[in-house]
Amino acid sequence: MALQAQIAGSSFVLGSRAMVSANAEGYGRETGIGWSRAISPAVGSSSRFRRRLPIPTVRSSLDISVPAVGTVTEVGNDTFWPIVNAAGDKVVVLDMYTQWCGPCKIIAPKYEGLSKTYTDVVFLKLDCNHENRPLAKELGIRAVPTFKIFRNGQVVKEVTGAKFDELVMAIETARSS
């Protein structure tokens, strides 16, 4: 099913490969496959003023709620809990970091390597910036980097600081329990 949106007097179809032609009154009709076609109401219906626009892909946070293994997935306020809940009884490791943190930058490649080693574990990253502050506050972040290990939606282990060996031991413990 396609969504039809009206933006600045032009008609578009979102999430469909159909072409839509809009007249001055804003009424649209399907004209073919491939692109969205819109006519500005101020311009009229002359074909020389038609422009072709690519159809944007509309995604929701539910599209990415399937936990990925073997890679590190960046999460935010609206994507974190759906991924953790979708993981079920799999171990989920969350790296909470900031862009300006030196220890965060040092441990990031090692954390990426862990995601390749432990293919049965879901690895996530959360940038504790202004946008994600509510989630960081909900999770009780006080220092970066902080690693929280979840199983069945509950925190089972926590490692504060860039302590790689302690993080590996915490993951091993969570996997074996």
mmCIF file of C-alpha atoms in Angstrom:
data_model
loop_
_atom_site.group_PDB
_atom_site.id
_atom_site.type_symbol
_atom_site.label_atom_id
_atom_site.label_comp_id
_atom_site.label_asym_id
_atom_site.label_seq_id
_atom_site.Cartn_x
_atom_site.Cartn_y
_atom_site.Cartn_z
ATOM 1 C CA MET A 1 0.000 0.000 0.000
ATOM 2 C CA ALA A 2 1.329 3.420 -0.868
ATOM 3 C CA LEU A 3 1.154 6.542 1.268
ATOM 4 C CA GLN A 4 0.210 9.727 -0.505
ATOM 5 C CA ALA A 5 1.592 12.982 0.868
ATOM 6 C CA GLN A 6 1.024 16.553 -0.155
ATOM 7 C CA ILE A 7 4.137 18.712 0.214
ATOM 8 C CA ALA A 8 4.164 22.342 -0.880
ATOM 9 C CA GLY A 9 1.120 21.791 -3.079
ATOM 10 C CA SER A 10 2.623 18.820 -4.935
ATOM 11 C CA SER A 11 1.456 15.250 -4.617
ATOM 12 C CA PHE A 12 3.903 12.419 -3.937
ATOM 13 C CA VAL A 13 3.583 8.688 -3.392
ATOM 14 C CA LEU A 14 5.822 7.321 -0.631
ATOM 15 C CA GLY A 15 6.939 3.717 -0.471
ATOM 16 C CA SER A 16 5.640 2.797 -3.923
ATOM 17 C CA ARG A 17 7.128 2.560 -7.383
ATOM 18 C CA ALA A 18 4.042 4.188 -9.007
ATOM 19 C CA MET A 19 4.142 7.552 -10.720
ATOM 20 C CA VAL A 20 1.643 10.156 -9.666
ATOM 21 C CA SER A 21 0.686 13.199 -11.639
ATOM 22 C CA ALA A 22 -0.898 16.064 -9.725
ATOM 23 C CA ASN A 23 -2.943 18.793 -11.307
ATOM 24 C CA ALA A 24 -3.488 22.348 -10.075
ATOM 25 C CA GLU A 25 -6.237 21.219 -7.690
ATOM 26 C CA GLY A 26 -3.902 18.689 -6.043
ATOM 27 C CA TYR A 27 -5.681 15.583 -7.329
ATOM 28 C CA GLY A 28 -3.339 12.791 -8.391
ATOM 29 C CA ARG A 29 -3.609 9.784 -10.649
ATOM 30 C CA GLU A 30 -1.292 6.834 -11.096
ATOM 31 C CA THR A 31 0.566 7.091 -14.418
ATOM 32 C CA GLY A 32 3.150 4.312 -14.447
ATOM 33 C CA ILE A 33 6.045 2.644 -12.678
ATOM 34 C CA GLY A 34 9.358 3.982 -11.482
ATOM 35 C CA TRP A 35 9.275 7.605 -10.368
ATOM 36 C CA SER A 36 6.978 10.059 -8.665
ATOM 37 C CA ARG A 37 5.852 12.893 -10.921
ATOM 38 C CA ALA A 38 4.505 16.136 -9.523
ATOM 39 C CA ILE A 39 3.274 19.395 -10.984
ATOM 40 C CA SER A 40 3.339 22.584 -8.951
ATOM 41 C CA PRO A 41 -0.191 24.040 -8.614
ATOM 42 C CA ALA A 42 1.095 27.532 -9.422
ATOM 43 C CA VAL A 43 2.590 26.373 -12.704
ATOM 44 C CA GLY A 44 -0.408 24.622 -14.266
ATOM 45 C CA SER A 45 -0.557 21.393 -16.174
ATOM 46 C CA SER A 46 1.966 22.052 -18.921
ATOM 47 C CA SER A 47 4.261 19.053 -19.355
ATOM 48 C CA ARG A 48 7.367 21.216 -19.692
ATOM 49 C CA PHE A 49 7.053 22.178 -16.007
ATOM 50 C CA ARG A 50 6.859 18.586 -14.809
ATOM 51 C CA ARG A 51 9.766 17.337 -12.793
ATOM 52 C CA ARG A 52 10.743 13.829 -11.885
ATOM 53 C CA LEU A 53 11.546 13.081 -8.274
ATOM 54 C CA PRO A 54 12.819 9.827 -6.793
ATOM 55 C CA ILE A 55 10.453 8.144 -4.388
ATOM 56 C CA PRO A 56 11.880 8.300 -0.860
ATOM 57 C CA THR A 57 12.032 5.128 1.199
ATOM 58 C CA VAL A 58 10.041 5.456 4.397
ATOM 59 C CA ARG A 59 11.451 3.373 7.249
ATOM 60 C CA SER A 60 10.349 2.978 10.801
ATOM 61 C CA SER A 61 12.203 1.760 13.853
ATOM 62 C CA LEU A 62 10.318 -1.531 13.500
ATOM 63 C CA ASP A 63 12.197 -2.211 10.245
ATOM 64 C CA ILE A 64 15.453 -2.631 12.163
ATOM 65 C CA SER A 65 14.173 -4.394 15.279
ATOM 66 C CA VAL A 66 15.768 -7.659 14.157
ATOM 67 C CA PRO A 67 18.999 -8.043 16.133
ATOM 68 C CA ALA A 68 22.100 -8.238 13.954
ATOM 69 C CA VAL A 69 24.976 -10.535 14.913
ATOM 70 C CA GLY A 70 28.586 -10.280 13.739
ATOM 71 C CA THR A 71 28.432 -6.479 13.578
ATOM 72 C CA VAL A 72 27.964 -3.478 15.861
ATOM 73 C CA THR A 73 24.616 -1.705 15.462
ATOM 74 C CA GLU A 74 24.206 1.982 16.341
ATOM 75 C CA VAL A 75 21.018 2.530 18.369
ATOM 76 C CA GLY A 76 19.056 5.497 19.667
ATOM 77 C CA ASN A 77 16.070 6.283 21.869
ATOM 78 C CA ASP A 78 13.505 4.642 19.612
ATOM 79 C CA THR A 79 15.531 1.672 18.344
ATOM 80 C CA PHE A 80 17.247 0.368 21.489
ATOM 81 C CA TRP A 81 14.404 -1.384 23.339
ATOM 82 C CA PRO A 82 12.850 -3.003 20.233
ATOM 83 C CA ILE A 83 16.219 -4.585 19.392
ATOM 84 C CA VAL A 84 16.847 -5.738 22.993
ATOM 85 C CA ASN A 85 13.356 -7.235 23.208
ATOM 86 C CA ALA A 86 13.711 -8.925 19.802
ATOM 87 C CA ALA A 87 16.993 -10.526 20.925
ATOM 88 C CA GLY A 88 15.094 -12.715 23.405
ATOM 89 C CA ASP A 89 17.487 -14.891 25.400
ATOM 90 C CA LYS A 90 20.538 -13.848 23.361
ATOM 91 C CA VAL A 91 23.163 -11.817 25.174
ATOM 92 C CA VAL A 92 23.104 -8.127 24.190
ATOM 93 C CA VAL A 93 26.127 -5.894 24.882
ATOM 94 C CA LEU A 94 25.608 -2.129 24.808
ATOM 95 C CA ASP A 95 28.571 0.253 24.503
ATOM 96 C CA MET A 96 27.620 3.720 25.765
ATOM 97 C CA TYR A 97 30.143 6.265 24.493
ATOM 98 C CA THR A 98 30.627 9.878 23.403
ATOM 99 C CA GLN A 99 32.395 11.322 20.365
ATOM 100 C CA TRP A 100 34.878 13.320 22.465
ATOM 101 C CA CYS A 101 35.909 10.487 24.833
ATOM 102 C CA GLY A 102 39.517 9.300 24.360
ATOM 103 C CA PRO A 103 39.125 5.882 26.064
ATOM 104 C CA CYS A 104 35.947 5.323 23.999
ATOM 105 C CA LYS A 105 37.945 5.827 20.791
ATOM 106 C CA ILE A 106 40.675 3.449 21.986
ATOM 107 C CA ILE A 107 38.333 0.570 22.862
ATOM 108 C CA ALA A 108 36.021 0.973 19.821
ATOM 109 C CA PRO A 109 38.108 -1.198 17.412
ATOM 110 C CA LYS A 110 38.470 -3.893 20.092
ATOM 111 C CA TYR A 111 34.713 -3.809 20.663
ATOM 112 C CA GLU A 112 34.196 -4.191 16.896
ATOM 113 C CA GLY A 113 36.528 -7.206 17.009
ATOM 114 C CA LEU A 114 34.456 -8.780 19.782
ATOM 115 C CA SER A 115 31.394 -8.593 17.540
ATOM 116 C CA LYS A 116 33.229 -10.715 14.970
ATOM 117 C CA THR A 117 34.414 -13.207 17.620
ATOM 118 C CA TYR A 118 31.117 -13.718 19.458
ATOM 119 C CA THR A 119 28.618 -14.291 16.655
ATOM 120 C CA ASP A 120 25.946 -15.458 19.105
ATOM 121 C CA VAL A 121 25.944 -12.069 20.899
ATOM 122 C CA VAL A 122 24.245 -8.836 19.751
ATOM 123 C CA PHE A 123 26.562 -5.799 19.974
ATOM 124 C CA LEU A 124 25.072 -2.300 20.154
ATOM 125 C CA LYS A 125 26.473 1.243 20.465
ATOM 126 C CA LEU A 126 24.728 4.255 21.967
ATOM 127 C CA ASP A 127 26.169 7.737 21.491
ATOM 128 C CA CYS A 128 25.310 9.526 24.753
ATOM 129 C CA ASN A 129 24.721 12.850 23.027
ATOM 130 C CA HIS A 130 21.899 15.317 23.592
ATOM 131 C CA GLU A 131 19.433 13.341 21.431
ATOM 132 C CA ASN A 132 19.949 10.098 23.361
ATOM 133 C CA ARG A 133 20.162 11.660 26.828
ATOM 134 C CA PRO A 134 16.750 10.274 27.963
ATOM 135 C CA LEU A 135 17.819 6.684 27.233
ATOM 136 C CA ALA A 136 21.254 7.190 28.799
ATOM 137 C CA LYS A 137 19.550 8.575 31.908
ATOM 138 C CA GLU A 138 17.104 5.657 31.967
ATOM 139 C CA LEU A 139 20.023 3.215 31.814
ATOM 140 C CA GLY A 140 21.845 5.026 34.636
ATOM 141 C CA ILE A 141 24.917 6.168 32.693
ATOM 142 C CA ARG A 142 27.404 8.086 34.844
ATOM 143 C CA ALA A 143 30.699 7.639 32.976
ATOM 144 C CA VAL A 144 31.817 6.705 29.483
ATOM 145 C CA PRO A 145 32.580 4.207 28.219
ATOM 146 C CA THR A 146 30.104 2.017 30.067
ATOM 147 C CA PHE A 147 29.143 -1.426 28.836
ATOM 148 C CA LYS A 148 25.838 -2.961 29.907
ATOM 149 C CA ILE A 149 25.145 -6.612 29.209
ATOM 150 C CA PHE A 150 21.505 -7.651 28.848
ATOM 151 C CA ARG A 151 19.788 -11.012 28.784
ATOM 152 C CA ASN A 152 16.000 -11.309 28.406
ATOM 153 C CA GLY A 153 15.707 -7.512 28.573
ATOM 154 C CA GLN A 154 17.416 -7.276 31.979
ATOM 155 C CA VAL A 155 20.890 -5.958 32.856
ATOM 156 C CA VAL A 156 23.017 -8.883 34.061
ATOM 157 C CA LYS A 157 26.494 -7.260 34.051
ATOM 158 C CA GLU A 158 28.036 -3.798 33.808
ATOM 159 C CA VAL A 159 31.594 -2.706 33.064
ATOM 160 C CA THR A 160 32.578 0.932 33.547
ATOM 161 C CA GLY A 161 35.681 2.206 31.794
ATOM 162 C CA ALA A 162 37.795 0.923 28.903
ATOM 163 C CA LYS A 163 38.612 -2.365 30.662
ATOM 164 C CA PHE A 164 38.762 -4.805 27.778
ATOM 165 C CA ASP A 165 39.688 -7.932 29.783
ATOM 166 C CA GLU A 166 36.898 -7.254 32.284
ATOM 167 C CA LEU A 167 34.438 -6.795 29.401
ATOM 168 C CA VAL A 168 35.452 -10.131 27.842
ATOM 169 C CA MET A 169 35.023 -11.896 31.203
ATOM 170 C CA ALA A 170 31.586 -10.293 31.672
ATOM 171 C CA ILE A 171 30.478 -11.446 28.198
ATOM 172 C CA GLU A 172 31.745 -14.983 28.874
ATOM 173 C CA THR A 173 29.900 -15.064 32.203
ATOM 174 C CA ALA A 174 26.657 -13.817 30.628
ATOM 175 C CA ARG A 175 26.906 -16.351 27.793
ATOM 176 C CA SER A 176 27.439 -19.274 30.156
ATOM 177 C CA SER A 177 24.578 -18.411 32.514
#
